[in-house]
Tab-separated table of C-alpha atoms in Angstrom:
chain	number	residue	atom	x	y	z
A	1	MET	CA	101.678	58.548	87.550
A	2	SER	CA	99.322	61.053	88.573
A	3	PHE	CA	100.462	64.567	89.493
A	4	THR	CA	98.609	67.558	91.018
A	5	TRP	CA	100.151	71.169	91.097
A	6	THR	CA	100.134	72.454	94.797
A	7	ALA	CA	100.838	75.609	96.295
A	8	HIS	CA	104.383	74.215	97.071
A	9	ARG	CA	105.177	74.249	93.534
A	10	PHE	CA	104.631	77.541	93.163
A	11	SER	CA	107.178	79.064	96.024
A	12	GLY	CA	109.450	80.410	93.458
A	13	GLY	CA	107.908	84.047	93.914
A	14	ALA	CA	107.833	84.489	90.304
A	15	LEU	CA	106.362	82.875	87.506
A	16	ALA	CA	109.499	82.255	85.447
A	17	LEU	CA	111.235	80.487	88.612
A	18	ASP	CA	108.290	78.367	88.991
A	19	VAL	CA	108.641	77.085	85.348
A	20	ALA	CA	112.225	76.580	85.982
A	21	ASN	CA	111.626	74.525	88.961
A	22	SER	CA	109.312	72.145	87.066
A	23	VAL	CA	112.357	69.986	86.735
A	24	VAL	CA	112.610	68.050	90.166
A	25	LEU	CA	115.938	67.038	91.239
A	26	ARG	CA	117.368	68.829	88.167
A	27	LEU	CA	121.025	68.359	89.318
A	28	HIS	CA	120.655	64.535	89.950
A	29	PRO	CA	120.104	62.866	86.307
A	30	GLU	CA	119.555	59.687	87.609
A	31	ARG	CA	116.795	60.945	89.638
A	32	ARG	CA	115.709	63.631	87.666
A	33	ILE	CA	111.725	64.348	86.862
A	34	ASP	CA	110.564	66.626	84.368
A	35	ARG	CA	106.917	67.512	85.421
A	36	PHE	CA	106.830	69.264	81.790
A	37	ALA	CA	107.579	66.071	80.009
A	38	ASP	CA	103.662	65.736	79.405
A	39	GLY	CA	101.980	68.418	77.612
A	40	ALA	CA	98.833	68.085	79.738
A	41	ALA	CA	100.978	68.844	82.778
A	42	ILE	CA	101.917	71.935	81.058
A	43	ASP	CA	98.264	72.827	80.735
A	44	SER	CA	97.542	72.200	83.887
A	45	PHE	CA	100.451	73.992	85.292
A	46	ALA	CA	98.921	77.106	83.558
A	47	GLU	CA	95.700	76.575	85.297
A	48	ALA	CA	97.333	76.066	88.629
A	49	ALA	CA	99.603	79.335	88.143
A	50	ASN	CA	96.288	81.200	88.185
A	51	LEU	CA	95.724	80.038	91.676
A	52	TYR	CA	98.856	79.758	93.215
A	53	GLY	CA	101.238	81.715	91.387
A	54	ALA	CA	103.017	84.900	93.038
A	55	GLU	CA	102.257	86.930	89.806
A	56	LYS	CA	98.654	85.816	88.928
A	57	GLU	CA	97.279	89.486	89.539
A	58	ARG	CA	100.115	90.841	87.171
A	59	PHE	CA	99.132	88.496	84.224
A	60	GLY	CA	95.664	88.266	84.655
A	61	ILE	CA	94.254	84.760	83.428
A	62	ILE	CA	97.074	82.516	82.467
A	63	GLY	CA	96.282	80.009	79.482
A	64	PRO	CA	97.621	76.942	77.837
A	65	VAL	CA	100.473	77.187	75.480
A	66	GLY	CA	99.707	76.369	72.172
A	67	SER	CA	101.161	72.677	71.165
A	68	GLY	CA	103.543	74.171	68.602
A	69	SER	CA	104.925	76.671	71.119
A	70	ARG	CA	105.555	73.994	73.989
A	71	GLN	CA	109.398	73.677	72.551
A	72	SER	CA	109.701	77.283	72.974
A	73	LEU	CA	108.709	77.301	76.454
A	74	ILE	CA	110.914	74.326	77.340
A	75	GLY	CA	113.994	76.250	75.953
A	76	LEU	CA	112.848	79.217	77.774
A	77	ARG	CA	112.472	77.108	80.799
A	78	GLU	CA	116.151	75.684	80.523
A	79	ALA	CA	117.781	79.191	79.843
A	80	THR	CA	116.171	80.653	82.802
A	81	ASP	CA	117.211	78.288	85.010
A	82	ARG	CA	120.856	78.294	83.854
A	83	TYR	CA	121.009	82.137	83.902
A	84	PHE	CA	119.509	82.632	87.362
A	85	ARG	CA	121.094	79.975	88.871
A	86	ALA	CA	124.507	81.375	87.745
A	87	GLN	CA	123.518	84.672	89.101
A	88	VAL	CA	123.013	83.146	92.521
A	89	ARG	CA	126.573	81.743	92.167
A	90	ALA	CA	127.907	84.902	91.252
A	91	ASP	CA	128.763	83.612	87.864
A	92	ASP	CA	128.143	86.159	85.472
A	93	ARG	CA	128.710	85.062	82.181
A	94	PRO	CA	127.407	87.071	79.131
A	95	GLU	CA	126.544	84.195	76.703
A	96	LEU	CA	123.977	82.926	79.807
A	97	LEU	CA	122.088	86.314	79.226
A	98	ALA	CA	122.495	86.330	75.652
A	99	ASP	CA	120.920	82.537	75.794
A	100	LEU	CA	118.104	83.803	78.083
A	101	LEU	CA	117.151	86.683	76.197
A	102	GLU	CA	117.272	84.714	72.778
A	103	ALA	CA	114.793	82.087	74.289
A	104	ILE	CA	112.576	85.252	75.531
A	105	ALA	CA	112.425	86.559	71.885
A	106	ALA	CA	111.688	83.426	70.457
A	107	VAL	CA	108.384	83.159	72.733
A	108	VAL	CA	107.337	86.760	72.280
A	109	ARG	CA	107.794	86.496	68.335
A	110	GLN	CA	104.992	83.353	68.285
A	111	PRO	CA	101.359	84.486	67.211
A	112	ALA	CA	99.529	85.899	70.153
A	113	ASN	CA	96.440	84.123	71.623
A	114	SER	CA	93.062	85.450	71.792
A	115	GLY	CA	92.563	88.466	73.899
A	116	LYS	CA	90.879	86.294	76.617
A	117	TYR	CA	94.292	84.753	78.335
A	118	ILE	CA	97.657	85.094	77.975
A	119	ALA	CA	99.436	81.980	77.362
A	120	LEU	CA	102.057	80.475	79.789
A	121	ASP	CA	105.035	80.935	77.460
A	122	VAL	CA	104.134	84.607	76.667
A	123	ALA	CA	103.633	85.357	80.521
A	124	THR	CA	106.962	83.455	81.712
A	125	ALA	CA	108.826	85.497	79.179
A	126	HIS	CA	107.548	88.562	80.536
A	127	SER	CA	108.213	87.449	84.176
A	128	ALA	CA	111.824	86.592	83.107
A	129	LEU	CA	112.405	89.421	81.505
A	130	SER	CA	111.217	91.497	84.592
A	131	LEU	CA	113.532	89.557	86.838
A	132	VAL	CA	116.352	90.595	84.342
A	133	ALA	CA	115.413	94.122	84.140
A	134	ASN	CA	114.963	94.621	87.713
A	135	PRO	CA	117.752	92.396	89.326
A	136	GLU	CA	117.652	91.658	93.204
A	137	PRO	CA	120.559	89.382	93.449
A	138	ASP	CA	120.643	89.537	97.405
A	139	ARG	CA	117.047	87.972	96.995
A	140	LEU	CA	117.333	85.383	94.725
A	141	LYS	CA	118.487	82.106	96.259
A	142	ILE	CA	118.689	78.451	95.915
A	143	CYS	CA	116.976	76.129	98.314
A	144	PRO	CA	119.429	74.030	100.109
A	145	ASN	CA	116.992	71.234	100.089
A	146	CYS	CA	115.177	70.789	96.712
A	147	GLU	CA	117.833	73.023	94.856
A	148	TRP	CA	114.808	74.987	93.674
A	149	LEU	CA	115.129	78.872	92.695
A	150	PHE	CA	113.237	81.309	94.640
A	151	LEU	CA	113.098	84.849	95.484
A	152	ASP	CA	113.509	85.721	99.340
A	153	ARG	CA	110.792	88.339	99.882
A	154	SER	CA	111.477	88.129	103.795
A	155	ARG	CA	112.025	91.810	105.294
A	156	ASN	CA	115.464	90.850	106.504
A	157	ARG	CA	116.484	88.611	103.355
A	158	SER	CA	116.979	85.456	105.554
A	159	ARG	CA	114.640	82.794	104.482
A	160	THR	CA	116.490	79.783	103.636
A	161	TRP	CA	114.159	77.470	102.076
A	162	CYS	CA	111.753	77.439	99.238
A	163	ASP	CA	108.997	76.736	101.581
A	164	MET	CA	109.383	76.495	105.288
A	165	ALA	CA	106.569	73.768	105.397
A	166	VAL	CA	107.936	71.330	103.033
A	167	CYS	CA	111.790	71.659	102.638
A	168	GLY	CA	112.352	73.487	105.875
A	169	ASN	CA	110.591	70.721	107.708
A	170	ARG	CA	112.357	68.033	105.826
A	171	THR	CA	115.640	69.373	106.651
A	172	LYS	CA	114.859	70.054	110.685
A	173	ALA	CA	113.517	66.483	110.926
A	174	LYS	CA	116.425	65.288	109.212
A	175	ARG	CA	118.678	67.066	111.825
A	176	HIS	CA	116.552	66.032	114.495
A	177	TYR	CA	116.680	62.413	113.412
A	178	ARG	CA	120.639	62.262	113.005
A	179	ARG	CA	121.120	63.858	116.487
A	180	ASN	CA	118.887	61.679	118.217
A	181	ARG	CA	120.714	58.773	116.334
A	182	GLU	CA	123.956	59.824	117.413
A	183	GLU	CA	122.909	59.907	120.786
A	184	THR	CA	121.526	56.461	121.124
A	185	GLN	CA	124.386	54.836	119.675
A	186	PRO	CA	127.154	53.325	122.058
């Protein structure tokens, strides 16, 4: 199956959250899709992060992950998702923070790439660490439609969906369809 990374896939507001969101329908095991199951998709994600990622200026050029580092990236992704999802739900468990910090350490202990770029896993580790070090709990949210993590950067912190053009429209269309259906039924 062919897949293209689009701007919508980078609506998390931080690289670490975008990486965590690379699992579609995470909470529905029967429909779950891991976009990083294919190593080529991880490489193309790094390329797309340079175009669409919210932190692209912060990191400069984000490059591919070494083949030996892919498991560390996946471990970091899962720890990031567990920790920040728990934070949104005000489930402050110290072991989740410990798991995240261990996953970050596992990535940053790996040998560095050439100076031409920062590897996706290292940039993701820095992004996650920045979110931990500078928490904004009232800005971290979970989209009610797709269940992705995102930072609400709106002035009044009222953003509901990860992406209004996709999830917001889908939710509104479903509501409109149900309302019209109820009106037409006898």
